[in-house]
XYZ file of N, CA and C in Angstrom:
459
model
N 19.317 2.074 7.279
C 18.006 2.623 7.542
C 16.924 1.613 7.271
N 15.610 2.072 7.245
C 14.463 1.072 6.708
C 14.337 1.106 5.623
N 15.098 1.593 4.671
C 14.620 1.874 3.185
C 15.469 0.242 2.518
N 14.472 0.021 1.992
C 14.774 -2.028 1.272
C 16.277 -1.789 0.218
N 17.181 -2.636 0.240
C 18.034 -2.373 -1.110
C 17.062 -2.957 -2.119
N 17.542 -1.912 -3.246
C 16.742 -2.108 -4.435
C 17.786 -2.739 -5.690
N 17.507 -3.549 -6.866
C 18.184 -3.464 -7.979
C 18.792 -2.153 -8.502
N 19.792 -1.864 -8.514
C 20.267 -0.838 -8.999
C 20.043 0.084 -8.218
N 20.174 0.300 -7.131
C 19.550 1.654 -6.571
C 18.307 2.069 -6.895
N 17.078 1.776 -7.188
C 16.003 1.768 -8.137
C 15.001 1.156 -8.310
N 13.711 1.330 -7.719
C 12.490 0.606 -7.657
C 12.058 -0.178 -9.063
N 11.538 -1.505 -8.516
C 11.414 -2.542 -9.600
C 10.255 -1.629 -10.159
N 9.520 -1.057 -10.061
C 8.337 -0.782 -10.297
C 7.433 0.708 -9.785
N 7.218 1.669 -10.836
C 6.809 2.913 -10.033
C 5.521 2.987 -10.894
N 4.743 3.578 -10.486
C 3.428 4.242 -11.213
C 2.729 5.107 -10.183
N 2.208 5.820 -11.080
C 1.494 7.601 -10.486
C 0.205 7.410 -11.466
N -0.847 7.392 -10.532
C -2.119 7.968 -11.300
C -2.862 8.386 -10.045
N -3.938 9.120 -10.769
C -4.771 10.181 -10.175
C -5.351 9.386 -8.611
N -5.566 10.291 -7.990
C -6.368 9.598 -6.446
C -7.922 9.341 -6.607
N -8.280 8.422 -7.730
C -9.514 8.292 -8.468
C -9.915 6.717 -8.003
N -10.756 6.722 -7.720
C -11.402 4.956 -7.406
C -11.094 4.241 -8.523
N -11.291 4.699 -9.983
C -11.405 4.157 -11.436
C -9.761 3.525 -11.721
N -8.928 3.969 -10.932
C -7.498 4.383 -11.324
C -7.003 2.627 -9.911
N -7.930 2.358 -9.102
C -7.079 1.081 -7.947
C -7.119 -0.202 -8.897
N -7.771 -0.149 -9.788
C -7.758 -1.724 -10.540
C -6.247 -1.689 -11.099
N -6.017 -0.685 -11.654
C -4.727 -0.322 -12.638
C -3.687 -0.498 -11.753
N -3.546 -0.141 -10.260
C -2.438 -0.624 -9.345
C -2.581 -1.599 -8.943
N -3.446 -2.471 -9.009
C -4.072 -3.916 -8.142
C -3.272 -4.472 -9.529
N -3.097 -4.524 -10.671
C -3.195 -5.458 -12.028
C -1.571 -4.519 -11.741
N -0.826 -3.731 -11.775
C 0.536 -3.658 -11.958
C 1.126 -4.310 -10.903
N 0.687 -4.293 -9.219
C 0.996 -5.257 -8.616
C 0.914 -6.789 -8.926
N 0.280 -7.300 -9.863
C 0.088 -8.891 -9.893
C 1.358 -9.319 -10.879
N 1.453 -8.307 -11.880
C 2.963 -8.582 -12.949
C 3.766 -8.239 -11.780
N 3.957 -7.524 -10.772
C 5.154 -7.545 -10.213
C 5.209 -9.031 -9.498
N 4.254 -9.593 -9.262
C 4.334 -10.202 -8.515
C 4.635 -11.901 -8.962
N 4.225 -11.611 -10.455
C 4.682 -12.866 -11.304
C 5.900 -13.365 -11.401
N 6.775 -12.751 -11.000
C 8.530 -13.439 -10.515
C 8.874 -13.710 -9.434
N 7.956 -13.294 -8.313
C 8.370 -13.977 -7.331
C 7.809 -14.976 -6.765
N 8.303 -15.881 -5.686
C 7.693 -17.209 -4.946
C 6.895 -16.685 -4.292
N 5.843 -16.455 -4.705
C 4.414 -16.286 -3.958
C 3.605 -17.293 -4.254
N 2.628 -17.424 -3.287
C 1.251 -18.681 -3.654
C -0.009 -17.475 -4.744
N -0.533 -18.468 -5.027
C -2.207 -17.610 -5.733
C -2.639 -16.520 -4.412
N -2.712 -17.025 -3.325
C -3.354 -16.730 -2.234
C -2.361 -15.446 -1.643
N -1.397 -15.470 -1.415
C -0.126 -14.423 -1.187
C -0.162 -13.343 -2.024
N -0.343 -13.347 -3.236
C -0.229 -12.165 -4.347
C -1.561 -12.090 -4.456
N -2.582 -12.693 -3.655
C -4.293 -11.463 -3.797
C -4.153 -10.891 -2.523
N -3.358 -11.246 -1.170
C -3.379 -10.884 -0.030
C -3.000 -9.371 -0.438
N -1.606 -9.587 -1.404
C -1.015 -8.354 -0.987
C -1.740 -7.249 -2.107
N -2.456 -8.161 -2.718
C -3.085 -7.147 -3.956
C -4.340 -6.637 -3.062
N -4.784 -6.962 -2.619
C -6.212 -6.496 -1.435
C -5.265 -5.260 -0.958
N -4.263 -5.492 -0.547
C -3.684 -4.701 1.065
C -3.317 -3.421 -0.012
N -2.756 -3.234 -1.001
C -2.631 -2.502 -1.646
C -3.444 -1.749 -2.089
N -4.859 -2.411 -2.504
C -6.070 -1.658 -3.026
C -6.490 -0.984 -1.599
N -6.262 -1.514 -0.655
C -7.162 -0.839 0.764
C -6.480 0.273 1.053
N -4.840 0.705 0.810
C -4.400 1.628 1.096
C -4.491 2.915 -0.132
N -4.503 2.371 -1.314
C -5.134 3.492 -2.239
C -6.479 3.574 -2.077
N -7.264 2.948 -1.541
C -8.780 3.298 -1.254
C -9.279 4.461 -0.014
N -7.542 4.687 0.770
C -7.706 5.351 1.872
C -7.753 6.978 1.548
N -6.681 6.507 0.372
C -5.933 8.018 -0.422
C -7.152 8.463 -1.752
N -8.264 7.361 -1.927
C -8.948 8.206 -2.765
C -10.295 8.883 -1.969
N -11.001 8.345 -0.920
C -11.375 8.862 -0.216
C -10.809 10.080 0.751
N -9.700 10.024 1.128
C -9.425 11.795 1.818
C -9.295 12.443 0.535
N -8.903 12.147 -1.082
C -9.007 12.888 -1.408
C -10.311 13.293 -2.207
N -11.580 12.449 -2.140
C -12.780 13.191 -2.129
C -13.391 13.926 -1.271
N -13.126 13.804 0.234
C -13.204 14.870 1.183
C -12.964 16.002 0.920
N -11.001 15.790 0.687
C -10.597 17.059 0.189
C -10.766 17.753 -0.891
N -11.562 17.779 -1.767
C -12.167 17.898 -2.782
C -10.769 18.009 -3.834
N -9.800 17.523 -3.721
C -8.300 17.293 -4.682
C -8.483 16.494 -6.015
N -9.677 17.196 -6.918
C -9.028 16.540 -8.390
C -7.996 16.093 -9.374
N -7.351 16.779 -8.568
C -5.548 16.910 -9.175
C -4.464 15.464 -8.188
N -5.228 15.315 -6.585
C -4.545 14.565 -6.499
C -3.999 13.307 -6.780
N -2.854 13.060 -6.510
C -2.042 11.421 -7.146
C -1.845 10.951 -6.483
N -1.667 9.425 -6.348
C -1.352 8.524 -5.588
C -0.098 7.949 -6.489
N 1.238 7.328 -5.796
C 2.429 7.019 -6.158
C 2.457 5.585 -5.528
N 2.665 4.645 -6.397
C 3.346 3.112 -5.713
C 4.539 2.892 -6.202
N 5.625 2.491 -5.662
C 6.937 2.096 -6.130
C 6.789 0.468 -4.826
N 7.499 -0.224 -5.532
C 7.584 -1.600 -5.436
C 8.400 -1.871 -5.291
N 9.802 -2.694 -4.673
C 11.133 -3.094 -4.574
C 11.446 -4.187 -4.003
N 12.489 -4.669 -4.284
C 12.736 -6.288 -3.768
C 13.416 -6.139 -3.231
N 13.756 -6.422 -1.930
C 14.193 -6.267 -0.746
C 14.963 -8.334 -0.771
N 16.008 -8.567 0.211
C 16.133 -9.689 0.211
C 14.745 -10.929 1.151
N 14.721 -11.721 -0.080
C 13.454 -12.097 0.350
C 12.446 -11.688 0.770
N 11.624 -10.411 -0.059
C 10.191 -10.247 0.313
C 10.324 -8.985 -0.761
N 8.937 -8.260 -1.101
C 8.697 -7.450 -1.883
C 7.929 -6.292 -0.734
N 8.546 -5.033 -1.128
C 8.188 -3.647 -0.454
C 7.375 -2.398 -1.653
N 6.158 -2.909 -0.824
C 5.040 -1.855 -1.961
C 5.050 -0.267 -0.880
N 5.374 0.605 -1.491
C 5.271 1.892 -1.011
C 4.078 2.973 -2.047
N 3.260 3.278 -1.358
C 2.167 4.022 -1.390
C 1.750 5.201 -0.915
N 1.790 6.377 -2.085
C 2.202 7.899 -1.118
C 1.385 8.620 -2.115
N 0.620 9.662 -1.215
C -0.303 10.227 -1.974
C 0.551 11.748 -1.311
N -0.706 12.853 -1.983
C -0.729 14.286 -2.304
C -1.332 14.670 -1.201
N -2.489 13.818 -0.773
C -3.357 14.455 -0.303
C -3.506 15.199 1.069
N -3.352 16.982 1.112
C -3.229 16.998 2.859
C -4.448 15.952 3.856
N -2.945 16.045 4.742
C -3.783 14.961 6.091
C -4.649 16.294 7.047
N -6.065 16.195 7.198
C -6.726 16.737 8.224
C -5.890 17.083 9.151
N -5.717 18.212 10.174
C -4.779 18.122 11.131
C -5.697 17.202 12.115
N -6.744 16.906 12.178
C -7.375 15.753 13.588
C -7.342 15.041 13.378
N -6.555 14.624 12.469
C -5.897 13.098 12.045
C -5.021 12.246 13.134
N -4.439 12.900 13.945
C -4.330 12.683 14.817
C -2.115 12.143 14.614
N -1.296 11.731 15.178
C 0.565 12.090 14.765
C 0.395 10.641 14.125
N 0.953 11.534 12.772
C 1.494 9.960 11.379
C 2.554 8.844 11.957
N 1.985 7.557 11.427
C 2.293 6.788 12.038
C 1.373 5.532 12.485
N 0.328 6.486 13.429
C -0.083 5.712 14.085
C -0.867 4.514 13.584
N -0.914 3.675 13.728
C -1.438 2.399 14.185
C -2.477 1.716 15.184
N -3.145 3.063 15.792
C -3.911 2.794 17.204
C -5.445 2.706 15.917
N -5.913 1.416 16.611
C -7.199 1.282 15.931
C -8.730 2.712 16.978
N -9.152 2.893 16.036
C -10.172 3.608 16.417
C -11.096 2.630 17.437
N -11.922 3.271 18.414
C -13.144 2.311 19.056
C -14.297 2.641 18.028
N -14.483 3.309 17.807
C -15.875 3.354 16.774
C -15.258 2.925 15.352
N -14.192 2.288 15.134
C -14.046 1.307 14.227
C -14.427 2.071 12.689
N -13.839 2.856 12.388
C -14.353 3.436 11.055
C -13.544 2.986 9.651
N -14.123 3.467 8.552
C -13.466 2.530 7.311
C -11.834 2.544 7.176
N -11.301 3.870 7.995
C -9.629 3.697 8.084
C -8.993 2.690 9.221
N -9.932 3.107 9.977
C -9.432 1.747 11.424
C -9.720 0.275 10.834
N -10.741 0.226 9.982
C -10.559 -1.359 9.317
C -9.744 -1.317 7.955
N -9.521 -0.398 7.367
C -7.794 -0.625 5.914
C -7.391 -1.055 7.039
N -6.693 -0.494 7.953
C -5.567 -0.483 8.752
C -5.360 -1.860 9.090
N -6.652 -2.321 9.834
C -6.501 -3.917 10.407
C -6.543 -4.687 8.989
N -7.261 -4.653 8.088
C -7.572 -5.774 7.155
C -5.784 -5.799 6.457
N -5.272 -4.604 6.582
C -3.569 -4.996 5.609
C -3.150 -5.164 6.756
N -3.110 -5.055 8.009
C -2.583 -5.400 9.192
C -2.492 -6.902 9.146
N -3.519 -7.945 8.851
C -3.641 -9.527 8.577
C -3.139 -9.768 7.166
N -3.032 -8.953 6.241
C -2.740 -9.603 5.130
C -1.840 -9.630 4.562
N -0.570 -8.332 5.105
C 0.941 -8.667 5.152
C 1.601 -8.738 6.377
N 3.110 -8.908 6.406
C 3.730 -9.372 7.173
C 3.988 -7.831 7.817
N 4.222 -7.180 7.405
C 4.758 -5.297 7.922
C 3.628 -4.459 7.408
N 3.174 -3.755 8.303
C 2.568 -2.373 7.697
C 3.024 -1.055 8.603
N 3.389 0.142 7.411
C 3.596 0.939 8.262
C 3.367 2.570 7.579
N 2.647 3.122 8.506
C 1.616 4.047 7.988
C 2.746 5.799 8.808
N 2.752 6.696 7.259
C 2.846 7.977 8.356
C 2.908 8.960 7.180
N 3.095 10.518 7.704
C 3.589 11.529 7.017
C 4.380 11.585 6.065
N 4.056 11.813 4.725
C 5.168 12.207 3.423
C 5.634 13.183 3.836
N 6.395 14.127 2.775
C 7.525 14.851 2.684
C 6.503 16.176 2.253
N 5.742 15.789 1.676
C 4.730 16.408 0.920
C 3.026 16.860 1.706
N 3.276 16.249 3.013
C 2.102 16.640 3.845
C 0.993 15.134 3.202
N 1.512 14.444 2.259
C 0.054 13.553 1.974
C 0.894 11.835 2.879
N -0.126 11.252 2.490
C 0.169 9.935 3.905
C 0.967 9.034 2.914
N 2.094 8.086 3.791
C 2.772 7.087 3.478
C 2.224 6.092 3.709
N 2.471 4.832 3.313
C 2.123 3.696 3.403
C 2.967 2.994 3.289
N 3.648 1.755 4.189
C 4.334 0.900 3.371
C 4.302 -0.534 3.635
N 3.996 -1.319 2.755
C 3.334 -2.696 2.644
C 4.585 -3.895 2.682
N 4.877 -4.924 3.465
C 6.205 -5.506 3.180
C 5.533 -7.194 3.434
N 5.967 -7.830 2.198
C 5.309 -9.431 2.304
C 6.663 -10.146 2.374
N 6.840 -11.005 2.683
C 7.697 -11.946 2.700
C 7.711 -13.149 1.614
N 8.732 -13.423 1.337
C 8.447 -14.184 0.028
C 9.275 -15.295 0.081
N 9.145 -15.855 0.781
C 10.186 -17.353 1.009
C 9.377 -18.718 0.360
N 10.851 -19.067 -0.326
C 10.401 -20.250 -0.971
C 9.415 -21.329 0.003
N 9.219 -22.137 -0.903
C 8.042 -23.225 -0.161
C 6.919 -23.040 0.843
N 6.514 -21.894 0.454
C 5.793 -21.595 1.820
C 4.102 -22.371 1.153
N 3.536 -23.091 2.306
C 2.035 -23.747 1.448
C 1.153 -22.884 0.348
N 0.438 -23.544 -0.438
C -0.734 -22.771 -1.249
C -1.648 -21.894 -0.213
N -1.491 -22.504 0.970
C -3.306 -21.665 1.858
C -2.827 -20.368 1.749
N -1.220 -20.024 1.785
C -0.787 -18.869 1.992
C -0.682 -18.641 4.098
């Protein structure tokens, strides 16, 4: 399937906190220790730390729409052969004019989800966006991590 082999059957890395703006520094800073063992440049591990903050920034905004105090946002992290897989899954119901999970079609009036979408679209190697299990949105972030690759990133 698409699901990454993990160590042990078992994500290197999970954390759950609230769908709170106050709460993306705390996943931006657990992503950078994950990211301290692998062959990444300086420039590679802020790419993917941006792309990460833009997709919990998506999940704390629907869930101030949705007025969801309670909701959570979930990242689990896994090492896949050669590259690291950040997965990002919130609570929050999706609007039904959201239009079928998944998609990837940029908006023409270009709004702050049509640019997350493009800005982690340039800043990892895979993005792929859809429906949880749970009615709230998936995310999943995949960088590549091969030795020697330059500093520019």
């Amino acid at each position: 399937g698409t699901e990454p082999v993990t160590l042990n059957d078992a994500p290197v890395m999970e954390l759950r906190v609230p769908a709170l703006a106050e709460y993306v520094s705390v996943v931006r800073l657990a992503v950078l220790g994950l990211c301290g063992r692998l062959p990444l440049s300086y420039n590679e591990v802020e790419d993917l730390r941006l792309a990460v903050g833009e997709a919990c920034a998506s999940s704390v905004q629907r869930a101030a729409k949705a007025d969801c105090p309670t909701c959570r946002i979930t990242v689990t992290g896994e090492l896949d052969e050669g590259c690291i897989v950040l997965t990002i899954r919130d609570d929050v119901p999706l609007p039904p004019e959201t239009g079928p999970a998944g998609s990837l079609d940029i908006d023409p009036d270009f709004d702050d989800e049509s640019f997350r979408i493009s800005l982690m679209q340039l800043l990892v190697d895979e993005v792929g966006i859809g429906e949880g299990a749970d009615g709230g949105q998936v995310v999943r972030l995949v960088k590549k991590c091969e030795q020697g690759r330059d500093a520019a990133g």
